[in-house]
mmCIF file of C-alpha atoms in Angstrom:
data_model
loop_
_atom_site.group_PDB
_atom_site.id
_atom_site.type_symbol
_atom_site.label_atom_id
_atom_site.label_comp_id
_atom_site.label_asym_id
_atom_site.label_seq_id
_atom_site.Cartn_x
_atom_site.Cartn_y
_atom_site.Cartn_z
ATOM 1 C CA UNK A 99 215.434 -3.044 7.773
ATOM 2 C CA UNK A 100 218.452 -2.486 5.651
ATOM 3 C CA UNK A 101 220.290 0.286 4.211
ATOM 4 C CA UNK A 102 218.892 1.282 0.668
ATOM 5 C CA UNK A 103 222.201 2.048 -0.866
ATOM 6 C CA UNK A 104 225.651 0.659 -1.027
ATOM 7 C CA UNK A 105 228.770 2.287 -2.706
ATOM 8 C CA UNK A 106 229.277 0.630 -6.165
ATOM 9 C CA UNK A 107 232.964 0.654 -5.780
ATOM 10 C CA UNK A 108 234.937 -2.322 -4.299
ATOM 11 C CA UNK A 109 235.068 -2.139 -0.690
ATOM 12 C CA UNK A 110 238.596 -1.480 0.652
ATOM 13 C CA UNK A 111 239.908 -3.600 3.492
ATOM 14 C CA UNK A 112 240.985 -2.015 6.665
ATOM 15 C CA UNK A 113 239.176 -2.556 10.107
ATOM 16 C CA UNK A 114 237.132 0.588 10.746
ATOM 17 C CA UNK A 115 237.111 2.202 7.487
ATOM 18 C CA UNK A 116 235.664 -0.910 5.735
ATOM 19 C CA UNK A 117 233.009 -0.914 8.448
ATOM 20 C CA UNK A 118 232.129 2.685 7.814
ATOM 21 C CA UNK A 119 232.067 1.911 3.996
ATOM 22 C CA UNK A 120 229.693 -1.135 4.601
ATOM 23 C CA UNK A 121 227.579 0.838 7.140
ATOM 24 C CA UNK A 122 227.685 4.498 6.596
ATOM 25 C CA UNK A 123 225.543 5.396 9.314
ATOM 26 C CA UNK A 124 227.632 4.178 12.054
ATOM 27 C CA UNK A 125 228.903 7.661 13.051
ATOM 28 C CA UNK A 126 225.184 8.742 13.341
ATOM 29 C CA UNK A 127 224.533 5.335 15.654
ATOM 30 C CA UNK A 128 227.557 6.425 17.877
ATOM 31 C CA UNK A 129 226.431 10.048 18.236
ATOM 32 C CA UNK A 130 222.914 8.968 18.986
ATOM 33 C CA UNK A 131 223.996 6.611 21.842
ATOM 34 C CA UNK A 132 226.365 9.286 23.153
ATOM 35 C CA UNK A 133 223.147 11.773 23.073
ATOM 36 C CA UNK A 134 221.048 9.167 25.125
ATOM 37 C CA UNK A 135 223.728 8.771 27.568
ATOM 38 C CA UNK A 136 223.898 12.602 28.174
ATOM 39 C CA UNK A 137 220.126 12.691 28.156
ATOM 40 C CA UNK A 138 220.160 10.051 31.008
ATOM 41 C CA UNK A 139 222.917 11.945 32.819
ATOM 42 C CA UNK A 140 220.958 15.152 33.115
ATOM 43 C CA UNK A 141 217.332 13.575 33.531
ATOM 44 C CA UNK A 142 217.665 9.933 34.390
ATOM 45 C CA UNK A 143 214.062 9.279 33.764
ATOM 46 C CA UNK A 144 214.392 10.163 30.164
ATOM 47 C CA UNK A 145 215.756 6.638 29.643
ATOM 48 C CA UNK A 146 212.695 4.903 30.987
ATOM 49 C CA UNK A 147 210.655 2.696 28.625
ATOM 50 C CA UNK A 148 207.802 5.363 28.935
ATOM 51 C CA UNK A 149 209.907 8.299 28.047
ATOM 52 C CA UNK A 150 211.671 6.460 25.100
ATOM 53 C CA UNK A 151 208.361 5.643 23.806
ATOM 54 C CA UNK A 152 207.187 9.147 24.113
ATOM 55 C CA UNK A 153 210.310 10.232 22.354
ATOM 56 C CA UNK A 154 209.647 7.917 19.553
ATOM 57 C CA UNK A 155 206.234 8.966 19.128
ATOM 58 C CA UNK A 156 207.136 12.763 19.110
ATOM 59 C CA UNK A 157 209.870 12.345 16.517
ATOM 60 C CA UNK A 158 208.292 9.628 14.503
ATOM 61 C CA UNK A 159 206.933 12.498 11.925
ATOM 62 C CA UNK A 160 210.420 13.613 11.479
ATOM 63 C CA UNK A 161 211.804 10.098 10.831
ATOM 64 C CA UNK A 162 209.049 9.615 8.177
ATOM 65 C CA UNK A 163 209.969 13.095 6.703
ATOM 66 C CA UNK A 164 213.751 12.187 6.727
ATOM 67 C CA UNK A 165 213.129 9.145 4.918
ATOM 68 C CA UNK A 166 210.902 10.903 2.450
ATOM 69 C CA UNK A 167 213.776 13.208 1.731
ATOM 70 C CA UNK A 168 216.241 10.400 1.289
ATOM 71 C CA UNK A 169 214.265 8.911 -1.543
ATOM 72 C CA UNK A 170 214.660 11.987 -3.930
ATOM 73 C CA UNK A 171 218.295 12.639 -2.435
ATOM 74 C CA UNK A 172 218.918 9.083 -4.068
ATOM 75 C CA UNK A 173 218.406 10.238 -7.488
ATOM 76 C CA UNK A 174 220.653 13.608 -6.764
ATOM 77 C CA UNK A 175 217.402 15.568 -6.127
ATOM 78 C CA UNK A 176 215.834 17.570 -3.162
ATOM 79 C CA UNK A 177 212.462 18.331 -1.989
ATOM 80 C CA UNK A 178 212.070 21.784 0.104
ATOM 81 C CA UNK A 179 208.238 21.416 -0.313
ATOM 82 C CA UNK A 180 208.307 18.076 2.050
ATOM 83 C CA UNK A 181 207.280 20.131 5.207
ATOM 84 C CA UNK A 182 204.232 22.085 3.211
ATOM 85 C CA UNK A 183 203.272 18.976 1.965
ATOM 86 C CA UNK A 184 203.076 17.385 5.567
ATOM 87 C CA UNK A 185 201.210 20.726 6.381
ATOM 88 C CA UNK A 186 198.695 20.370 3.955
ATOM 89 C CA UNK A 187 197.969 16.639 4.568
ATOM 90 C CA UNK A 188 197.762 17.530 8.201
ATOM 91 C CA UNK A 189 195.032 20.342 7.905
ATOM 92 C CA UNK A 190 193.201 18.346 5.198
ATOM 93 C CA UNK A 191 192.849 15.188 7.230
ATOM 94 C CA UNK A 192 191.851 16.975 10.445
ATOM 95 C CA UNK A 193 189.077 19.085 8.697
ATOM 96 C CA UNK A 194 187.698 16.138 6.835
ATOM 97 C CA UNK A 195 187.666 14.097 9.818
ATOM 98 C CA UNK A 196 185.734 16.830 11.505
ATOM 99 C CA UNK A 197 183.155 17.263 9.041
ATOM 100 C CA UNK A 198 182.671 13.507 8.451
ATOM 101 C CA UNK A 199 181.794 13.151 12.281
ATOM 102 C CA UNK A 200 185.041 11.976 13.438
ATOM 103 C CA UNK A 201 184.173 8.245 13.706
ATOM 104 C CA UNK A 202 186.299 5.317 12.739
ATOM 105 C CA UNK A 203 185.068 5.332 9.214
ATOM 106 C CA UNK A 204 185.732 8.959 8.662
ATOM 107 C CA UNK A 205 189.111 8.623 10.055
ATOM 108 C CA UNK A 206 190.046 5.867 7.234
ATOM 109 C CA UNK A 207 188.497 7.671 4.558
ATOM 110 C CA UNK A 208 190.243 10.982 5.462
ATOM 111 C CA UNK A 209 193.740 9.123 5.842
ATOM 112 C CA UNK A 210 193.147 7.468 2.278
ATOM 113 C CA UNK A 211 192.595 11.071 0.903
ATOM 114 C CA UNK A 212 195.628 12.244 2.775
ATOM 115 C CA UNK A 213 197.808 9.643 1.178
ATOM 116 C CA UNK A 214 196.344 10.635 -2.264
ATOM 117 C CA UNK A 215 197.128 14.522 -1.478
ATOM 118 C CA UNK A 216 200.539 13.562 -0.610
ATOM 119 C CA UNK A 217 201.039 11.570 -3.945
ATOM 120 C CA UNK A 218 199.511 14.563 -5.773
ATOM 121 C CA UNK A 219 202.282 16.863 -4.237
ATOM 122 C CA UNK A 220 204.865 14.553 -5.038
ATOM 123 C CA UNK A 221 203.602 14.221 -8.862
ATOM 124 C CA UNK A 222 203.355 17.908 -9.256
ATOM 125 C CA UNK A 223 207.196 18.169 -8.016
ATOM 126 C CA UNK A 224 208.268 15.229 -10.336
ATOM 127 C CA UNK A 225 206.698 16.892 -13.027
ATOM 128 C CA UNK A 226 207.988 20.548 -12.549
ATOM 129 C CA UNK A 227 211.557 19.199 -11.710
ATOM 130 C CA UNK A 228 212.136 15.954 -13.965
ATOM 131 C CA UNK A 229 209.711 16.524 -16.833
ATOM 132 C CA UNK A 230 209.988 20.331 -17.291
ATOM 133 C CA UNK A 231 213.594 20.240 -16.081
ATOM 134 C CA UNK A 232 213.584 22.915 -13.535
ATOM 135 C CA UNK A 233 216.060 23.233 -10.796
ATOM 136 C CA UNK A 234 214.973 20.986 -8.004
ATOM 137 C CA UNK A 235 216.113 23.488 -4.944
ATOM 138 C CA UNK A 236 213.992 26.340 -6.677
ATOM 139 C CA UNK A 237 211.112 24.377 -8.244
ATOM 140 C CA UNK A 238 210.323 22.854 -4.965
ATOM 141 C CA UNK A 239 210.919 25.989 -2.810
ATOM 142 C CA UNK A 240 208.083 27.559 -5.419
ATOM 143 C CA UNK A 241 205.762 24.434 -4.890
ATOM 144 C CA UNK A 242 206.304 24.780 -1.103
ATOM 145 C CA UNK A 243 204.899 28.199 -1.131
ATOM 146 C CA UNK A 244 201.967 26.814 -3.189
ATOM 147 C CA UNK A 245 201.458 24.073 -0.806
ATOM 148 C CA UNK A 246 201.311 26.209 2.049
ATOM 149 C CA UNK A 247 198.754 28.517 0.564
ATOM 150 C CA UNK A 248 196.501 25.499 -0.193
ATOM 151 C CA UNK A 249 197.090 24.758 3.629
ATOM 152 C CA UNK A 250 196.115 28.086 4.990
ATOM 153 C CA UNK A 251 192.908 28.274 2.668
ATOM 154 C CA UNK A 252 191.905 24.846 4.195
ATOM 155 C CA UNK A 253 192.742 25.811 7.603
ATOM 156 C CA UNK A 254 193.625 29.635 8.119
ATOM 157 C CA UNK A 255 193.956 29.481 11.761
ATOM 158 C CA UNK A 256 195.883 26.776 13.731
ATOM 159 C CA UNK A 257 194.040 25.032 16.320
ATOM 160 C CA UNK A 258 191.067 22.483 15.013
ATOM 161 C CA UNK A 259 191.258 19.331 17.228
ATOM 162 C CA UNK A 260 191.622 16.000 15.714
ATOM 163 C CA UNK A 261 188.920 13.302 16.728
ATOM 164 C CA UNK A 262 189.481 11.704 19.875
ATOM 165 C CA UNK A 263 189.470 8.534 18.254
ATOM 166 C CA UNK A 264 192.483 9.162 16.227
ATOM 167 C CA UNK A 265 195.078 10.767 18.709
ATOM 168 C CA UNK A 266 194.044 8.361 21.659
ATOM 169 C CA UNK A 267 194.776 5.441 19.135
ATOM 170 C CA UNK A 268 198.268 6.604 18.156
ATOM 171 C CA UNK A 269 199.256 7.923 21.755
ATOM 172 C CA UNK A 270 197.825 4.657 23.375
ATOM 173 C CA UNK A 271 198.711 1.080 23.623
ATOM 174 C CA UNK A 272 197.567 -1.986 21.736
ATOM 175 C CA UNK A 273 198.121 -5.672 23.511
ATOM 176 C CA UNK A 274 200.374 -3.811 26.076
ATOM 177 C CA UNK A 275 202.885 -2.219 23.820
ATOM 178 C CA UNK A 276 202.725 1.679 22.570
ATOM 179 C CA UNK A 277 200.828 1.916 19.184
ATOM 180 C CA UNK A 278 203.874 3.741 17.917
ATOM 181 C CA UNK A 279 205.756 0.546 18.289
ATOM 182 C CA UNK A 280 203.383 -0.916 15.827
ATOM 183 C CA UNK A 281 203.965 2.080 13.373
ATOM 184 C CA UNK A 282 207.740 1.714 13.399
ATOM 185 C CA UNK A 283 207.193 -2.197 12.762
ATOM 186 C CA UNK A 284 205.027 -1.459 9.903
ATOM 187 C CA UNK A 285 207.506 1.279 8.454
ATOM 188 C CA UNK A 286 210.237 -1.394 8.693
ATOM 189 C CA UNK A 287 208.379 -4.066 6.622
ATOM 190 C CA UNK A 288 207.615 -1.186 4.214
ATOM 191 C CA UNK A 289 210.962 0.014 3.729
ATOM 192 C CA UNK A 290 212.228 -3.789 3.491
ATOM 193 C CA UNK A 291 209.573 -4.523 0.672
ATOM 194 C CA UNK A 292 210.874 -1.073 -1.050
ATOM 195 C CA UNK A 293 214.551 -2.188 -0.848
ATOM 196 C CA UNK A 294 213.621 -5.366 -2.784
ATOM 197 C CA UNK A 295 212.270 -3.504 -5.760
ATOM 198 C CA UNK A 296 213.913 -2.000 -8.826
ATOM 199 C CA UNK A 297 213.118 1.560 -8.049
ATOM 200 C CA UNK A 298 215.415 2.319 -5.341
ATOM 201 C CA UNK A 299 218.204 0.548 -7.613
ATOM 202 C CA UNK A 300 217.020 2.748 -10.514
ATOM 203 C CA UNK A 301 217.181 5.967 -8.108
ATOM 204 C CA UNK A 302 220.617 5.131 -7.016
ATOM 205 C CA UNK A 303 221.861 4.836 -10.583
ATOM 206 C CA UNK A 304 220.423 8.172 -11.741
ATOM 207 C CA UNK A 305 221.867 9.803 -8.687
ATOM 208 C CA UNK A 306 225.056 8.153 -9.201
ATOM 209 C CA UNK A 307 225.571 9.353 -13.026
ATOM 210 C CA UNK A 308 222.286 10.579 -14.834
ATOM 211 C CA UNK A 309 224.054 10.466 -18.179
ATOM 212 C CA UNK A 310 225.175 6.893 -17.787
ATOM 213 C CA UNK A 311 221.668 5.813 -16.512
ATOM 214 C CA UNK A 312 219.960 7.363 -19.577
ATOM 215 C CA UNK A 313 222.552 5.638 -21.943
ATOM 216 C CA UNK A 314 221.956 2.205 -20.424
ATOM 217 C CA UNK A 315 218.141 2.689 -21.151
ATOM 218 C CA UNK A 316 216.780 3.851 -17.803
ATOM 219 C CA UNK A 317 213.801 6.205 -18.397
ATOM 220 C CA UNK A 318 215.620 8.888 -16.148
ATOM 221 C CA UNK A 319 212.483 11.289 -16.148
ATOM 222 C CA UNK A 320 210.055 8.560 -14.916
ATOM 223 C CA UNK A 321 212.359 7.087 -12.237
ATOM 224 C CA UNK A 322 212.923 10.794 -10.889
ATOM 225 C CA UNK A 323 209.080 11.323 -10.773
ATOM 226 C CA UNK A 324 208.663 8.144 -8.735
ATOM 227 C CA UNK A 325 211.074 9.548 -6.406
ATOM 228 C CA UNK A 326 209.113 12.592 -5.610
ATOM 229 C CA UNK A 327 206.167 10.162 -5.544
ATOM 230 C CA UNK A 328 207.797 8.225 -2.864
ATOM 231 C CA UNK A 329 208.778 11.290 -1.159
ATOM 232 C CA UNK A 330 204.931 12.563 -1.059
ATOM 233 C CA UNK A 331 203.613 9.200 0.090
ATOM 234 C CA UNK A 332 206.247 9.330 3.213
ATOM 235 C CA UNK A 333 205.505 12.980 3.705
ATOM 236 C CA UNK A 334 201.742 12.089 3.958
ATOM 237 C CA UNK A 335 202.616 9.257 6.550
ATOM 238 C CA UNK A 336 204.621 11.772 8.465
ATOM 239 C CA UNK A 337 201.494 14.167 8.666
ATOM 240 C CA UNK A 338 199.539 11.244 10.025
ATOM 241 C CA UNK A 339 202.288 10.701 12.865
ATOM 242 C CA UNK A 340 202.302 14.419 13.664
ATOM 243 C CA UNK A 341 198.571 14.563 13.925
ATOM 244 C CA UNK A 342 198.613 11.863 16.202
ATOM 245 C CA UNK A 343 201.045 13.453 18.388
ATOM 246 C CA UNK A 344 199.728 17.067 18.473
ATOM 247 C CA UNK A 345 195.881 16.102 18.350
ATOM 248 C CA UNK A 346 195.359 19.226 15.826
ATOM 249 C CA UNK A 347 195.789 20.721 12.616
ATOM 250 C CA UNK A 348 198.445 23.592 11.879
ATOM 251 C CA UNK A 349 199.046 24.820 8.202
ATOM 252 C CA UNK A 350 202.312 26.060 9.230
ATOM 253 C CA UNK A 351 203.712 23.100 11.067
ATOM 254 C CA UNK A 352 206.037 21.543 8.626
ATOM 255 C CA UNK A 353 207.977 24.509 7.694
ATOM 256 C CA UNK A 354 210.939 24.025 10.264
ATOM 257 C CA UNK A 355 210.802 20.396 9.603
ATOM 258 C CA UNK A 356 211.842 20.505 6.080
ATOM 259 C CA UNK A 357 215.661 21.813 6.781
ATOM 260 C CA UNK A 358 215.422 19.426 9.646
ATOM 261 C CA UNK A 359 214.839 16.219 7.244
ATOM 262 C CA UNK A 360 217.613 17.477 5.022
ATOM 263 C CA UNK A 361 219.898 17.554 7.930
ATOM 264 C CA UNK A 362 218.881 14.093 8.983
ATOM 265 C CA UNK A 363 219.873 12.706 5.819
ATOM 266 C CA UNK A 364 223.250 14.155 5.675
ATOM 267 C CA UNK A 365 223.777 13.056 9.530
ATOM 268 C CA UNK A 366 222.703 9.709 8.477
ATOM 269 C CA UNK A 367 225.732 9.169 6.036
ATOM 270 C CA UNK A 368 223.842 10.052 2.660
ATOM 271 C CA UNK A 369 225.453 11.970 -0.095
ATOM 272 C CA UNK A 370 223.270 15.093 -1.135
ATOM 273 C CA UNK A 371 224.515 14.673 -4.709
ATOM 274 C CA UNK A 372 222.665 11.248 -4.900
ATOM 275 C CA UNK A 373 223.995 7.852 -5.494
ATOM 276 C CA UNK A 374 224.654 6.899 -1.813
ATOM 277 C CA UNK A 375 222.009 7.035 0.586
ATOM 278 C CA UNK A 376 220.690 4.906 3.430
ATOM 279 C CA UNK A 377 217.284 5.150 5.093
ATOM 280 C CA UNK A 378 218.566 3.619 8.199
ATOM 281 C CA UNK A 379 220.973 6.449 8.742
ATOM 282 C CA UNK A 380 218.277 8.876 8.022
ATOM 283 C CA UNK A 381 216.027 7.505 10.657
ATOM 284 C CA UNK A 382 218.945 7.665 12.973
ATOM 285 C CA UNK A 383 219.687 11.325 11.832
ATOM 286 C CA UNK A 384 215.994 12.150 12.702
ATOM 287 C CA UNK A 385 216.167 10.698 16.245
ATOM 288 C CA UNK A 386 219.444 12.237 16.656
ATOM 289 C CA UNK A 387 218.162 15.715 16.164
ATOM 290 C CA UNK A 388 215.149 14.824 18.317
ATOM 291 C CA UNK A 389 217.768 13.971 21.354
ATOM 292 C CA UNK A 390 219.523 17.301 20.708
ATOM 293 C CA UNK A 391 216.245 19.084 21.422
ATOM 294 C CA UNK A 392 215.452 16.991 24.314
ATOM 295 C CA UNK A 393 219.073 17.433 25.648
ATOM 296 C CA UNK A 394 218.984 21.125 25.383
ATOM 297 C CA UNK A 395 215.523 21.192 27.370
ATOM 298 C CA UNK A 396 216.880 18.726 30.123
ATOM 299 C CA UNK A 397 219.967 20.967 30.476
ATOM 300 C CA UNK A 398 217.890 23.708 31.766
ATOM 301 C CA UNK A 399 218.761 25.943 28.976
ATOM 302 C CA UNK A 400 216.893 29.542 29.084
ATOM 303 C CA UNK A 401 214.098 29.676 26.703
ATOM 304 C CA UNK A 402 215.677 32.694 25.013
ATOM 305 C CA UNK A 403 218.873 30.750 24.450
ATOM 306 C CA UNK A 404 217.369 27.512 23.457
ATOM 307 C CA UNK A 405 217.354 27.987 19.503
ATOM 308 C CA UNK A 406 220.968 29.072 19.655
ATOM 309 C CA UNK A 407 222.171 25.966 21.675
ATOM 310 C CA UNK A 408 219.856 23.829 19.452
ATOM 311 C CA UNK A 409 221.397 25.278 16.263
ATOM 312 C CA UNK A 410 224.981 24.998 17.463
ATOM 313 C CA UNK A 411 224.482 21.628 18.817
ATOM 314 C CA UNK A 412 223.104 20.296 15.540
ATOM 315 C CA UNK A 413 225.922 21.949 13.774
ATOM 316 C CA UNK A 414 228.459 20.236 15.848
ATOM 317 C CA UNK A 415 226.745 16.827 15.441
ATOM 318 C CA UNK A 416 226.424 17.206 11.783
ATOM 319 C CA UNK A 417 230.191 18.080 11.529
ATOM 320 C CA UNK A 418 231.258 15.137 13.531
ATOM 321 C CA UNK A 419 228.914 12.783 11.403
ATOM 322 C CA UNK A 420 229.842 14.227 7.861
ATOM 323 C CA UNK A 421 233.594 14.237 8.805
ATOM 324 C CA UNK A 422 233.595 10.735 10.070
ATOM 325 C CA UNK A 423 231.588 9.534 6.835
ATOM 326 C CA UNK A 424 233.925 11.713 4.684
ATOM 327 C CA UNK A 425 236.922 9.835 6.065
ATOM 328 C CA UNK A 426 235.633 6.587 5.258
ATOM 329 C CA UNK A 427 235.173 7.183 1.665
ATOM 330 C CA UNK A 428 238.558 8.975 1.089
#
């Protein structure tokens, strides 16, 4: 799996700085390793193979959502409805699986429709942002309310269980390995294939200089819409992982995850202004946020202080990652 972006400027020579220029996700990787060590210090069992697999299974949804956010950020846009899209797909597939009997055929058909719902949400965002030229941050905030409303209509109350075959597969093992490892491998292949397509280069070109991209003949509107379609696709995949981990539907589950996904993108070394992004960094950023949450729990932080400590820790980690990345580009 490779970075989807590199700076278009000529790399400068000079030890660590050149490494940071070439691999902008290095600060996130260092922070991730440090957090792993701290987790192991407070809870040695947290570094066991089983615990790490469980951690990956829990935070795979956030990894997918951070990658979804990366593609729209590449073009200089943002999607504040990614979490709401996740919620809508989550409740839709749970309800469809239940109504169709919960068998293997019902699960596969519901997942297919879930992907189509994610793509439809992405298309709506692409049309209102790129075609109608509304501000991305305002337009996607509005669509997030719309998608949340649809999710509440589909499932007014959280708690409908997912079919056993689905969550046992996601949380189980295949050929001796946790199933989530196969999900990670499939994700790596998908990202590699996407990195070899023109869409990634076009998104970065639009994010770097939209006017220049237009003057060179790039269909800017179509490219931005494709970015939102990719965001909708990965948001749907995030919903699949979340459903497999929680084994239930919740129409409000994605609300908090939207801002986590934005934080993961920034922590991973991407520029919110566009033109400079890395999916590897977003993946590491999402896992870092997950480890921060685990560390707060392992430290025995009182429940009334957990949100405060989590927010403060994520802020410190973000500052460290962003400052290191900024120094590399100065």
